[in-house]
Amino acid sequence: QKEVEQNSGPLSVPEGAIASLNCTYSDRGSQSFFWYRQYSGKSPELIMSIYSNGDKEDGRFTAQLNKASQYVSLLIRDSQPSDSATYLCACSGGSNYKLTFGKGTLLTVNP
Amino acid sequence: KAGVTQTPRYLIKTRGQQVTLSCSPISGHRSVSWYQQTPGQGLQFLFEYFSETQRNKGNFPGRFSGRQFSNSRSEMNVSTLELGDSALYLCASSLGTGLTDTQYFGPGTRLTVL
């Protein structure tokens, strides 16, 4: 059974639009949730972390967490071509310190 | 503060050989985790070290091993290389003191097994 699931995409949005990325997780003990961005050939780069239910905003990015539904999302407002990358959802906590990743959603922002 | 560094950045080996990868964490970070990334399987957790002790381990065969030194630097070793070991190997460092710690990734080592 997959522990963290993401729509693999590709998700294609026009420049200036809102991109919505979704993730579900199976471990109810998960305490920390992260969104990483990974450009092709590069390593993952942290965008957002969220630990409690609700929304967390940072610039053009908003992370949303619903622990009852075991659901995490990332909204990117005013999407730019430079946002084109694979977005990885990850969870940790529960019984150990490891990060469990989804397989990522490929986002393409078209100029 | 300097980020996570990994050496070497690229490696080409042949089947049956062994390889050692190195990771230097961010200063002050005591936890180092290793991940394997392949196109088919995505990012998979190998193991995590904290204060020179392996604290967590993923589902990889015993050919994959690691260690951590007193200065928190870590090495990962893969013995008897197989073609399927070709991957990007990433290490990530964190403070390691709480379950909410953020992990920061190094640039990775690209291993190709021929």
JSON list of C-alpha atoms in Angstrom, two decimals:
[
{"chain": "A", "resi": 1, "resn": "GLN", "atom": "CA", "xyz": [0.00, 0.00, 0.00]},
{"chain": "A", "resi": 2, "resn": "LYS", "atom": "CA", "xyz": [1.37, 3.39, -0.99]},
{"chain": "A", "resi": 3, "resn": "GLU", "atom": "CA", "xyz": [1.88, 5.65, 1.98]},
{"chain": "A", "resi": 4, "resn": "VAL", "atom": "CA", "xyz": [1.88, 9.03, 0.24]},
{"chain": "A", "resi": 5, "resn": "GLU", "atom": "CA", "xyz": [-0.01, 9.46, -3.00]},
{"chain": "A", "resi": 6, "resn": "GLN", "atom": "CA", "xyz": [0.12, 12.28, -5.50]},
{"chain": "A", "resi": 7, "resn": "ASN", "atom": "CA", "xyz": [-1.32, 12.72, -8.96]},
{"chain": "A", "resi": 8, "resn": "SER", "atom": "CA", "xyz": [1.71, 12.23, -11.20]},
{"chain": "A", "resi": 9, "resn": "GLY", "atom": "CA", "xyz": [0.41, 14.74, -13.73]},
{"chain": "A", "resi": 10, "resn": "PRO", "atom": "CA", "xyz": [1.59, 16.37, -15.78]},
{"chain": "A", "resi": 11, "resn": "LEU", "atom": "CA", "xyz": [-0.39, 19.35, -14.59]},
{"chain": "A", "resi": 12, "resn": "SER", "atom": "CA", "xyz": [-0.34, 22.14, -17.11]},
{"chain": "A", "resi": 13, "resn": "VAL", "atom": "CA", "xyz": [-1.48, 25.68, -16.25]},
{"chain": "A", "resi": 14, "resn": "PRO", "atom": "CA", "xyz": [-1.14, 29.01, -18.06]},
{"chain": "A", "resi": 15, "resn": "GLU", "atom": "CA", "xyz": [1.11, 31.72, -16.69]},
{"chain": "A", "resi": 16, "resn": "GLY", "atom": "CA", "xyz": [-0.66, 33.75, -14.01]},
{"chain": "A", "resi": 17, "resn": "ALA", "atom": "CA", "xyz": [-3.11, 30.99, -13.10]},
{"chain": "A", "resi": 18, "resn": "ILE", "atom": "CA", "xyz": [-3.42, 29.11, -9.82]},
{"chain": "A", "resi": 19, "resn": "ALA", "atom": "CA", "xyz": [-1.83, 25.68, -9.71]},
{"chain": "A", "resi": 20, "resn": "SER", "atom": "CA", "xyz": [-3.32, 23.22, -7.25]},
{"chain": "A", "resi": 21, "resn": "LEU", "atom": "CA", "xyz": [-1.31, 20.20, -6.15]},
{"chain": "A", "resi": 22, "resn": "ASN", "atom": "CA", "xyz": [-2.76, 17.49, -3.94]},
{"chain": "A", "resi": 23, "resn": "CYS", "atom": "CA", "xyz": [-1.46, 14.73, -1.72]},
{"chain": "A", "resi": 24, "resn": "THR", "atom": "CA", "xyz": [-2.98, 12.09, 0.55]},
{"chain": "A", "resi": 25, "resn": "TYR", "atom": "CA", "xyz": [-1.19, 10.05, 3.19]},
{"chain": "A", "resi": 26, "resn": "SER", "atom": "CA", "xyz": [-2.02, 6.85, 5.00]},
{"chain": "A", "resi": 27, "resn": "ASP", "atom": "CA", "xyz": [-0.14, 7.12, 8.32]},
{"chain": "A", "resi": 28, "resn": "ARG", "atom": "CA", "xyz": [-2.49, 8.83, 10.77]},
{"chain": "A", "resi": 29, "resn": "GLY", "atom": "CA", "xyz": [0.45, 9.34, 13.12]},
{"chain": "A", "resi": 30, "resn": "SER", "atom": "CA", "xyz": [2.19, 11.68, 10.67]},
{"chain": "A", "resi": 31, "resn": "GLN", "atom": "CA", "xyz": [2.94, 15.00, 12.30]},
{"chain": "A", "resi": 32, "resn": "SER", "atom": "CA", "xyz": [4.92, 17.00, 9.78]},
{"chain": "A", "resi": 33, "resn": "PHE", "atom": "CA", "xyz": [4.17, 17.69, 6.15]},
{"chain": "A", "resi": 34, "resn": "PHE", "atom": "CA", "xyz": [6.45, 19.19, 3.55]},
{"chain": "A", "resi": 35, "resn": "TRP", "atom": "CA", "xyz": [6.37, 20.32, -0.03]},
{"chain": "A", "resi": 36, "resn": "TYR", "atom": "CA", "xyz": [9.61, 20.14, -1.95]},
{"chain": "A", "resi": 37, "resn": "ARG", "atom": "CA", "xyz": [10.25, 21.41, -5.45]},
{"chain": "A", "resi": 38, "resn": "GLN", "atom": "CA", "xyz": [12.65, 19.54, -7.69]},
{"chain": "A", "resi": 39, "resn": "TYR", "atom": "CA", "xyz": [13.91, 20.87, -10.98]},
{"chain": "A", "resi": 40, "resn": "SER", "atom": "CA", "xyz": [15.08, 18.34, -13.52]},
{"chain": "A", "resi": 41, "resn": "GLY", "atom": "CA", "xyz": [18.55, 17.09, -12.63]},
{"chain": "A", "resi": 42, "resn": "LYS", "atom": "CA", "xyz": [18.59, 18.91, -9.29]},
{"chain": "A", "resi": 43, "resn": "SER", "atom": "CA", "xyz": [17.94, 17.92, -5.69]},
{"chain": "A", "resi": 44, "resn": "PRO", "atom": "CA", "xyz": [14.70, 18.65, -3.81]},
{"chain": "A", "resi": 45, "resn": "GLU", "atom": "CA", "xyz": [14.35, 22.14, -2.40]},
{"chain": "A", "resi": 46, "resn": "LEU", "atom": "CA", "xyz": [12.02, 22.85, 0.51]},
{"chain": "A", "resi": 47, "resn": "ILE", "atom": "CA", "xyz": [9.12, 25.17, -0.30]},
{"chain": "A", "resi": 48, "resn": "MET", "atom": "CA", "xyz": [6.73, 24.83, 2.61]},
{"chain": "A", "resi": 49, "resn": "SER", "atom": "CA", "xyz": [6.26, 22.93, 5.83]},
{"chain": "A", "resi": 50, "resn": "ILE", "atom": "CA", "xyz": [2.99, 22.62, 7.72]},
{"chain": "A", "resi": 51, "resn": "TYR", "atom": "CA", "xyz": [2.24, 20.94, 11.01]},
{"chain": "A", "resi": 52, "resn": "SER", "atom": "CA", "xyz": [-1.29, 21.91, 12.06]},
{"chain": "A", "resi": 53, "resn": "ASN", "atom": "CA", "xyz": [-4.67, 21.87, 10.37]},
{"chain": "A", "resi": 54, "resn": "GLY", "atom": "CA", "xyz": [-5.54, 24.85, 8.23]},
{"chain": "A", "resi": 55, "resn": "ASP", "atom": "CA", "xyz": [-3.71, 27.08, 5.80]},
{"chain": "A", "resi": 56, "resn": "LYS", "atom": "CA", "xyz": [-0.18, 28.41, 5.83]},
{"chain": "A", "resi": 57, "resn": "GLU", "atom": "CA", "xyz": [0.81, 31.11, 3.38]},
{"chain": "A", "resi": 58, "resn": "ASP", "atom": "CA", "xyz": [4.27, 32.14, 2.22]},
{"chain": "A", "resi": 59, "resn": "GLY", "atom": "CA", "xyz": [4.34, 34.56, -0.67]},
{"chain": "A", "resi": 60, "resn": "ARG", "atom": "CA", "xyz": [2.67, 32.97, -3.67]},
{"chain": "A", "resi": 61, "resn": "PHE", "atom": "CA", "xyz": [2.48, 29.59, -1.97]},
{"chain": "A", "resi": 62, "resn": "THR", "atom": "CA", "xyz": [-0.24, 28.31, 0.36]},
{"chain": "A", "resi": 63, "resn": "ALA", "atom": "CA", "xyz": [-0.13, 24.90, 2.00]},
{"chain": "A", "resi": 64, "resn": "GLN", "atom": "CA", "xyz": [-3.31, 23.38, 3.35]},
{"chain": "A", "resi": 65, "resn": "LEU", "atom": "CA", "xyz": [-3.56, 20.51, 5.81]},
{"chain": "A", "resi": 66, "resn": "ASN", "atom": "CA", "xyz": [-6.58, 18.46, 6.82]},
{"chain": "A", "resi": 67, "resn": "LYS", "atom": "CA", "xyz": [-5.54, 15.69, 9.19]},
{"chain": "A", "resi": 68, "resn": "ALA", "atom": "CA", "xyz": [-9.05, 14.25, 9.49]},
{"chain": "A", "resi": 69, "resn": "SER", "atom": "CA", "xyz": [-9.10, 13.66, 5.73]},
{"chain": "A", "resi": 70, "resn": "GLN", "atom": "CA", "xyz": [-5.35, 12.88, 5.63]},
{"chain": "A", "resi": 71, "resn": "TYR", "atom": "CA", "xyz": [-4.96, 15.42, 2.89]},
{"chain": "A", "resi": 72, "resn": "VAL", "atom": "CA", "xyz": [-2.33, 18.03, 2.10]},
{"chain": "A", "resi": 73, "resn": "SER", "atom": "CA", "xyz": [-2.36, 20.50, -0.74]},
{"chain": "A", "resi": 74, "resn": "LEU", "atom": "CA", "xyz": [-0.21, 23.23, -2.21]},
{"chain": "A", "resi": 75, "resn": "LEU", "atom": "CA", "xyz": [-1.58, 26.21, -4.08]},
{"chain": "A", "resi": 76, "resn": "ILE", "atom": "CA", "xyz": [0.68, 28.32, -6.24]},
{"chain": "A", "resi": 77, "resn": "ARG", "atom": "CA", "xyz": [-0.83, 31.69, -7.14]},
{"chain": "A", "resi": 78, "resn": "ASP", "atom": "CA", "xyz": [0.25, 33.76, -10.15]},
{"chain": "A", "resi": 79, "resn": "SER", "atom": "CA", "xyz": [2.12, 30.75, -11.55]},
{"chain": "A", "resi": 80, "resn": "GLN", "atom": "CA", "xyz": [5.32, 31.56, -13.41]},
{"chain": "A", "resi": 81, "resn": "PRO", "atom": "CA", "xyz": [7.23, 29.52, -16.00]},
{"chain": "A", "resi": 82, "resn": "SER", "atom": "CA", "xyz": [10.02, 29.25, -13.42]},
{"chain": "A", "resi": 83, "resn": "ASP", "atom": "CA", "xyz": [7.59, 27.25, -11.24]},
{"chain": "A", "resi": 84, "resn": "SER", "atom": "CA", "xyz": [7.72, 24.43, -13.78]},
{"chain": "A", "resi": 85, "resn": "ALA", "atom": "CA", "xyz": [9.17, 21.50, -11.82]},
{"chain": "A", "resi": 86, "resn": "THR", "atom": "CA", "xyz": [8.21, 18.33, -10.01]},
{"chain": "A", "resi": 87, "resn": "TYR", "atom": "CA", "xyz": [6.55, 18.95, -6.65]},
{"chain": "A", "resi": 88, "resn": "LEU", "atom": "CA", "xyz": [7.10, 16.34, -3.98]},
{"chain": "A", "resi": 89, "resn": "CYS", "atom": "CA", "xyz": [4.85, 15.87, -0.99]},
{"chain": "A", "resi": 90, "resn": "ALA", "atom": "CA", "xyz": [6.47, 14.32, 2.09]},
{"chain": "A", "resi": 91, "resn": "CYS", "atom": "CA", "xyz": [5.34, 13.31, 5.56]},
{"chain": "A", "resi": 92, "resn": "SER", "atom": "CA", "xyz": [7.24, 12.47, 8.70]},
{"chain": "A", "resi": 93, "resn": "GLY", "atom": "CA", "xyz": [6.61, 11.79, 12.34]},
{"chain": "A", "resi": 94, "resn": "GLY", "atom": "CA", "xyz": [4.46, 9.06, 13.65]},
{"chain": "A", "resi": 95, "resn": "SER", "atom": "CA", "xyz": [6.91, 6.50, 14.93]},
{"chain": "A", "resi": 96, "resn": "ASN", "atom": "CA", "xyz": [10.14, 7.59, 13.29]},
{"chain": "A", "resi": 97, "resn": "TYR", "atom": "CA", "xyz": [12.12, 10.40, 11.75]},
{"chain": "A", "resi": 98, "resn": "LYS", "atom": "CA", "xyz": [12.11, 9.30, 8.15]},
{"chain": "A", "resi": 99, "resn": "LEU", "atom": "CA", "xyz": [10.52, 11.30, 5.38]},
{"chain": "A", "resi": 100, "resn": "THR", "atom": "CA", "xyz": [8.08, 9.38, 3.22]},
{"chain": "A", "resi": 101, "resn": "PHE", "atom": "CA", "xyz": [7.69, 10.91, -0.21]},
{"chain": "A", "resi": 102, "resn": "GLY", "atom": "CA", "xyz": [5.04, 10.75, -2.85]},
{"chain": "A", "resi": 103, "resn": "LYS", "atom": "CA", "xyz": [6.24, 10.19, -6.39]},
{"chain": "A", "resi": 104, "resn": "GLY", "atom": "CA", "xyz": [5.70, 13.81, -7.26]},
{"chain": "A", "resi": 105, "resn": "THR", "atom": "CA", "xyz": [3.53, 15.87, -9.58]},
{"chain": "A", "resi": 106, "resn": "LEU", "atom": "CA", "xyz": [5.09, 17.40, -12.67]},
{"chain": "A", "resi": 107, "resn": "LEU", "atom": "CA", "xyz": [3.88, 20.98, -13.10]},
{"chain": "A", "resi": 108, "resn": "THR", "atom": "CA", "xyz": [4.29, 22.86, -16.36]},
{"chain": "A", "resi": 109, "resn": "VAL", "atom": "CA", "xyz": [3.48, 26.57, -16.49]},
{"chain": "A", "resi": 110, "resn": "ASN", "atom": "CA", "xyz": [2.96, 27.74, -20.06]},
{"chain": "A", "resi": 111, "resn": "PRO", "atom": "CA", "xyz": [3.92, 31.33, -20.99]},
{"chain": "B", "resi": 1, "resn": "LYS", "atom": "CA", "xyz": [25.75, 28.83, 6.52]},
{"chain": "B", "resi": 2, "resn": "ALA", "atom": "CA", "xyz": [27.03, 26.32, 4.02]},
{"chain": "B", "resi": 3, "resn": "GLY", "atom": "CA", "xyz": [24.54, 23.80, 2.76]},
{"chain": "B", "resi": 4, "resn": "VAL", "atom": "CA", "xyz": [24.73, 20.03, 2.60]},
{"chain": "B", "resi": 5, "resn": "THR", "atom": "CA", "xyz": [27.60, 18.81, 0.46]},
{"chain": "B", "resi": 6, "resn": "GLN", "atom": "CA", "xyz": [28.00, 15.46, -1.22]},
{"chain": "B", "resi": 7, "resn": "THR", "atom": "CA", "xyz": [30.97, 13.90, -2.93]},
{"chain": "B", "resi": 8, "resn": "PRO", "atom": "CA", "xyz": [31.52, 12.77, -5.54]},
{"chain": "B", "resi": 9, "resn": "ARG", "atom": "CA", "xyz": [28.81, 14.29, -7.71]},
{"chain": "B", "resi": 10, "resn": "TYR", "atom": "CA", "xyz": [29.07, 11.62, -10.40]},
{"chain": "B", "resi": 11, "resn": "LEU", "atom": "CA", "xyz": [30.29, 8.03, -10.37]},
{"chain": "B", "resi": 12, "resn": "ILE", "atom": "CA", "xyz": [30.49, 5.31, -12.97]},
{"chain": "B", "resi": 13, "resn": "LYS", "atom": "CA", "xyz": [31.06, 1.78, -11.73]},
{"chain": "B", "resi": 14, "resn": "THR", "atom": "CA", "xyz": [30.69, -1.73, -13.11]},
{"chain": "B", "resi": 15, "resn": "ARG", "atom": "CA", "xyz": [28.61, -4.56, -11.72]},
{"chain": "B", "resi": 16, "resn": "GLY", "atom": "CA", "xyz": [30.16, -6.30, -8.75]},
{"chain": "B", "resi": 17, "resn": "GLN", "atom": "CA", "xyz": [32.19, -3.32, -7.62]},
{"chain": "B", "resi": 18, "resn": "GLN", "atom": "CA", "xyz": [31.56, -1.39, -4.44]},
{"chain": "B", "resi": 19, "resn": "VAL", "atom": "CA", "xyz": [31.16, 2.33, -3.92]},
{"chain": "B", "resi": 20, "resn": "THR", "atom": "CA", "xyz": [31.36, 4.81, -1.04]},
{"chain": "B", "resi": 21, "resn": "LEU", "atom": "CA", "xyz": [29.48, 8.10, -1.06]},
{"chain": "B", "resi": 22, "resn": "SER", "atom": "CA", "xyz": [30.11, 10.94, 1.35]},
{"chain": "B", "resi": 23, "resn": "CYS", "atom": "CA", "xyz": [27.85, 13.57, 2.87]},
{"chain": "B", "resi": 24, "resn": "SER", "atom": "CA", "xyz": [28.68, 16.58, 5.02]},
{"chain": "B", "resi": 25, "resn": "PRO", "atom": "CA", "xyz": [25.65, 18.05, 6.80]},
{"chain": "B", "resi": 26, "resn": "ILE", "atom": "CA", "xyz": [24.84, 21.64, 7.57]},
{"chain": "B", "resi": 27, "resn": "SER", "atom": "CA", "xyz": [26.86, 22.86, 10.53]},
{"chain": "B", "resi": 28, "resn": "GLY", "atom": "CA", "xyz": [25.04, 22.04, 13.76]},
{"chain": "B", "resi": 29, "resn": "HIS", "atom": "CA", "xyz": [22.90, 19.33, 12.21]},
{"chain": "B", "resi": 30, "resn": "ARG", "atom": "CA", "xyz": [23.33, 15.93, 13.82]},
{"chain": "B", "resi": 31, "resn": "SER", "atom": "CA", "xyz": [20.99, 13.84, 11.71]},
{"chain": "B", "resi": 32, "resn": "VAL", "atom": "CA", "xyz": [21.84, 12.60, 8.24]},
{"chain": "B", "resi": 33, "resn": "SER", "atom": "CA", "xyz": [19.38, 10.64, 6.12]},
{"chain": "B", "resi": 34, "resn": "TRP", "atom": "CA", "xyz": [20.07, 8.91, 2.84]},
{"chain": "B", "resi": 35, "resn": "TYR", "atom": "CA", "xyz": [17.61, 8.45, -0.02]},
{"chain": "B", "resi": 36, "resn": "GLN", "atom": "CA", "xyz": [17.70, 6.71, -3.37]},
{"chain": "B", "resi": 37, "resn": "GLN", "atom": "CA", "xyz": [15.85, 8.34, -6.24]},
{"chain": "B", "resi": 38, "resn": "THR", "atom": "CA", "xyz": [14.97, 6.49, -9.44]},
{"chain": "B", "resi": 39, "resn": "PRO", "atom": "CA", "xyz": [12.45, 7.40, -12.15]},
{"chain": "B", "resi": 40, "resn": "GLY", "atom": "CA", "xyz": [10.33, 4.35, -11.38]},
{"chain": "B", "resi": 41, "resn": "GLN", "atom": "CA", "xyz": [10.34, 4.28, -7.60]},
{"chain": "B", "resi": 42, "resn": "GLY", "atom": "CA", "xyz": [10.76, 7.93, -6.74]},
{"chain": "B", "resi": 43, "resn": "LEU", "atom": "CA", "xyz": [12.53, 8.92, -3.53]},
{"chain": "B", "resi": 44, "resn": "GLN", "atom": "CA", "xyz": [13.03, 5.99, -1.19]},
{"chain": "B", "resi": 45, "resn": "PHE", "atom": "CA", "xyz": [14.42, 6.15, 2.31]},
{"chain": "B", "resi": 46, "resn": "LEU", "atom": "CA", "xyz": [17.60, 4.18, 2.94]},
{"chain": "B", "resi": 47, "resn": "PHE", "atom": "CA", "xyz": [18.60, 5.00, 6.51]},
{"chain": "B", "resi": 48, "resn": "GLU", "atom": "CA", "xyz": [19.07, 7.77, 9.03]},
{"chain": "B", "resi": 49, "resn": "TYR", "atom": "CA", "xyz": [21.96, 8.38, 11.40]},
{"chain": "B", "resi": 50, "resn": "PHE", "atom": "CA", "xyz": [21.98, 10.50, 14.51]},
{"chain": "B", "resi": 51, "resn": "SER", "atom": "CA", "xyz": [24.95, 10.90, 16.82]},
{"chain": "B", "resi": 52, "resn": "GLU", "atom": "CA", "xyz": [26.82, 8.08, 15.08]},
{"chain": "B", "resi": 53, "resn": "THR", "atom": "CA", "xyz": [23.94, 5.62, 15.52]},
{"chain": "B", "resi": 54, "resn": "GLN", "atom": "CA", "xyz": [21.60, 4.28, 12.89]},
{"chain": "B", "resi": 55, "resn": "ARG", "atom": "CA", "xyz": [18.21, 5.36, 14.13]},
{"chain": "B", "resi": 56, "resn": "ASN", "atom": "CA", "xyz": [15.99, 4.31, 11.22]},
{"chain": "B", "resi": 57, "resn": "LYS", "atom": "CA", "xyz": [16.35, 1.95, 8.31]},
{"chain": "B", "resi": 58, "resn": "GLY", "atom": "CA", "xyz": [14.39, 1.51, 5.10]},
{"chain": "B", "resi": 59, "resn": "ASN", "atom": "CA", "xyz": [13.69, -1.64, 3.13]},
{"chain": "B", "resi": 60, "resn": "PHE", "atom": "CA", "xyz": [16.94, -2.08, 1.26]},
{"chain": "B", "resi": 61, "resn": "PRO", "atom": "CA", "xyz": [19.19, -5.15, 1.16]},
{"chain": "B", "resi": 62, "resn": "GLY", "atom": "CA", "xyz": [22.22, -5.48, 3.38]},
{"chain": "B", "resi": 63, "resn": "ARG", "atom": "CA", "xyz": [24.46, -4.45, 0.48]},
{"chain": "B", "resi": 64, "resn": "PHE", "atom": "CA", "xyz": [23.54, -0.91, 1.43]},
{"chain": "B", "resi": 65, "resn": "SER", "atom": "CA", "xyz": [25.21, 0.28, 4.59]},
{"chain": "B", "resi": 66, "resn": "GLY", "atom": "CA", "xyz": [26.24, 3.51, 6.16]},
{"chain": "B", "resi": 67, "resn": "ARG", "atom": "CA", "xyz": [27.96, 5.14, 9.06]},
{"chain": "B", "resi": 68, "resn": "GLN", "atom": "CA", "xyz": [28.28, 8.49, 10.73]},
{"chain": "B", "resi": 69, "resn": "PHE", "atom": "CA", "xyz": [31.35, 10.05, 12.25]},
{"chain": "B", "resi": 70, "resn": "SER", "atom": "CA", "xyz": [31.68, 12.14, 15.37]},
{"chain": "B", "resi": 71, "resn": "ASN", "atom": "CA", "xyz": [31.63, 15.34, 13.30]},
{"chain": "B", "resi": 72, "resn": "SER", "atom": "CA", "xyz": [28.23, 14.23, 11.85]},
{"chain": "B", "resi": 73, "resn": "ARG", "atom": "CA", "xyz": [29.66, 13.55, 8.41]},
{"chain": "B", "resi": 74, "resn": "SER", "atom": "CA", "xyz": [28.23, 10.39, 6.95]},
{"chain": "B", "resi": 75, "resn": "GLU", "atom": "CA", "xyz": [29.22, 7.81, 4.39]},
{"chain": "B", "resi": 76, "resn": "MET", "atom": "CA", "xyz": [27.11, 5.34, 2.51]},
{"chain": "B", "resi": 77, "resn": "ASN", "atom": "CA", "xyz": [28.51, 2.15, 1.02]},
{"chain": "B", "resi": 78, "resn": "VAL", "atom": "CA", "xyz": [27.00, -0.11, -1.61]},
{"chain": "B", "resi": 79, "resn": "SER", "atom": "CA", "xyz": [28.72, -3.44, -2.15]},
{"chain": "B", "resi": 80, "resn": "THR", "atom": "CA", "xyz": [28.41, -5.85, -5.06]},
{"chain": "B", "resi": 81, "resn": "LEU", "atom": "CA", "xyz": [26.80, -3.26, -7.30]},
{"chain": "B", "resi": 82, "resn": "GLU", "atom": "CA", "xyz": [23.89, -4.25, -9.53]},
{"chain": "B", "resi": 83, "resn": "LEU", "atom": "CA", "xyz": [22.55, -2.50, -12.60]},
{"chain": "B", "resi": 84, "resn": "GLY", "atom": "CA", "xyz": [19.45, -1.56, -10.64]},
{"chain": "B", "resi": 85, "resn": "ASP", "atom": "CA", "xyz": [21.54, 0.45, -8.19]},
{"chain": "B", "resi": 86, "resn": "SER", "atom": "CA", "xyz": [21.93, 3.16, -10.83]},
{"chain": "B", "resi": 87, "resn": "ALA", "atom": "CA", "xyz": [20.22, 6.13, -9.24]},
{"chain": "B", "resi": 88, "resn": "LEU", "atom": "CA", "xyz": [20.58, 9.56, -7.72]},
{"chain": "B", "resi": 89, "resn": "TYR", "atom": "CA", "xyz": [21.64, 9.18, -4.10]},
{"chain": "B", "resi": 90, "resn": "LEU", "atom": "CA", "xyz": [20.62, 12.08, -1.92]},
{"chain": "B", "resi": 91, "resn": "CYS", "atom": "CA", "xyz": [21.53, 12.87, 1.61]},
{"chain": "B", "resi": 92, "resn": "ALA", "atom": "CA", "xyz": [19.60, 15.24, 3.79]},
{"chain": "B", "resi": 93, "resn": "SER", "atom": "CA", "xyz": [20.53, 16.79, 7.10]},
{"chain": "B", "resi": 94, "resn": "SER", "atom": "CA", "xyz": [18.44, 18.05, 9.98]},
{"chain": "B", "resi": 95, "resn": "LEU", "atom": "CA", "xyz": [18.83, 18.93, 13.62]},
{"chain": "B", "resi": 96, "resn": "GLY", "atom": "CA", "xyz": [17.44, 15.50, 14.41]},
{"chain": "B", "resi": 97, "resn": "THR", "atom": "CA", "xyz": [15.98, 16.49, 17.74]},
{"chain": "B", "resi": 98, "resn": "GLY", "atom": "CA", "xyz": [12.27, 16.48, 16.89]},
{"chain": "B", "resi": 99, "resn": "LEU", "atom": "CA", "xyz": [9.81, 14.73, 14.65]},
{"chain": "B", "resi": 100, "resn": "THR", "atom": "CA", "xyz": [8.95, 18.06, 13.04]},
{"chain": "B", "resi": 101, "resn": "ASP", "atom": "CA", "xyz": [12.51, 18.78, 11.93]},
{"chain": "B", "resi": 102, "resn": "THR", "atom": "CA", "xyz": [13.00, 19.97, 8.38]},
{"chain": "B", "resi": 103, "resn": "GLN", "atom": "CA", "xyz": [15.41, 18.02, 6.20]},
{"chain": "B", "resi": 104, "resn": "TYR", "atom": "CA", "xyz": [17.65, 19.87, 3.78]},
{"chain": "B", "resi": 105, "resn": "PHE", "atom": "CA", "xyz": [19.00, 18.03, 0.78]},
{"chain": "B", "resi": 106, "resn": "GLY", "atom": "CA", "xyz": [22.44, 17.98, -0.74]},
{"chain": "B", "resi": 107, "resn": "PRO", "atom": "CA", "xyz": [23.01, 18.09, -4.52]},
{"chain": "B", "resi": 108, "resn": "GLY", "atom": "CA", "xyz": [23.18, 14.30, -4.77]},
{"chain": "B", "resi": 109, "resn": "THR", "atom": "CA", "xyz": [25.55, 11.75, -6.22]},
{"chain": "B", "resi": 110, "resn": "ARG", "atom": "CA", "xyz": [24.60, 10.33, -9.61]},
{"chain": "B", "resi": 111, "resn": "LEU", "atom": "CA", "xyz": [25.68, 6.68, -9.69]},
{"chain": "B", "resi": 112, "resn": "THR", "atom": "CA", "xyz": [25.72, 4.78, -12.95]},
{"chain": "B", "resi": 113, "resn": "VAL", "atom": "CA", "xyz": [26.37, 1.04, -12.87]},
{"chain": "B", "resi": 114, "resn": "LEU", "atom": "CA", "xyz": [27.45, -0.52, -16.16]}
]
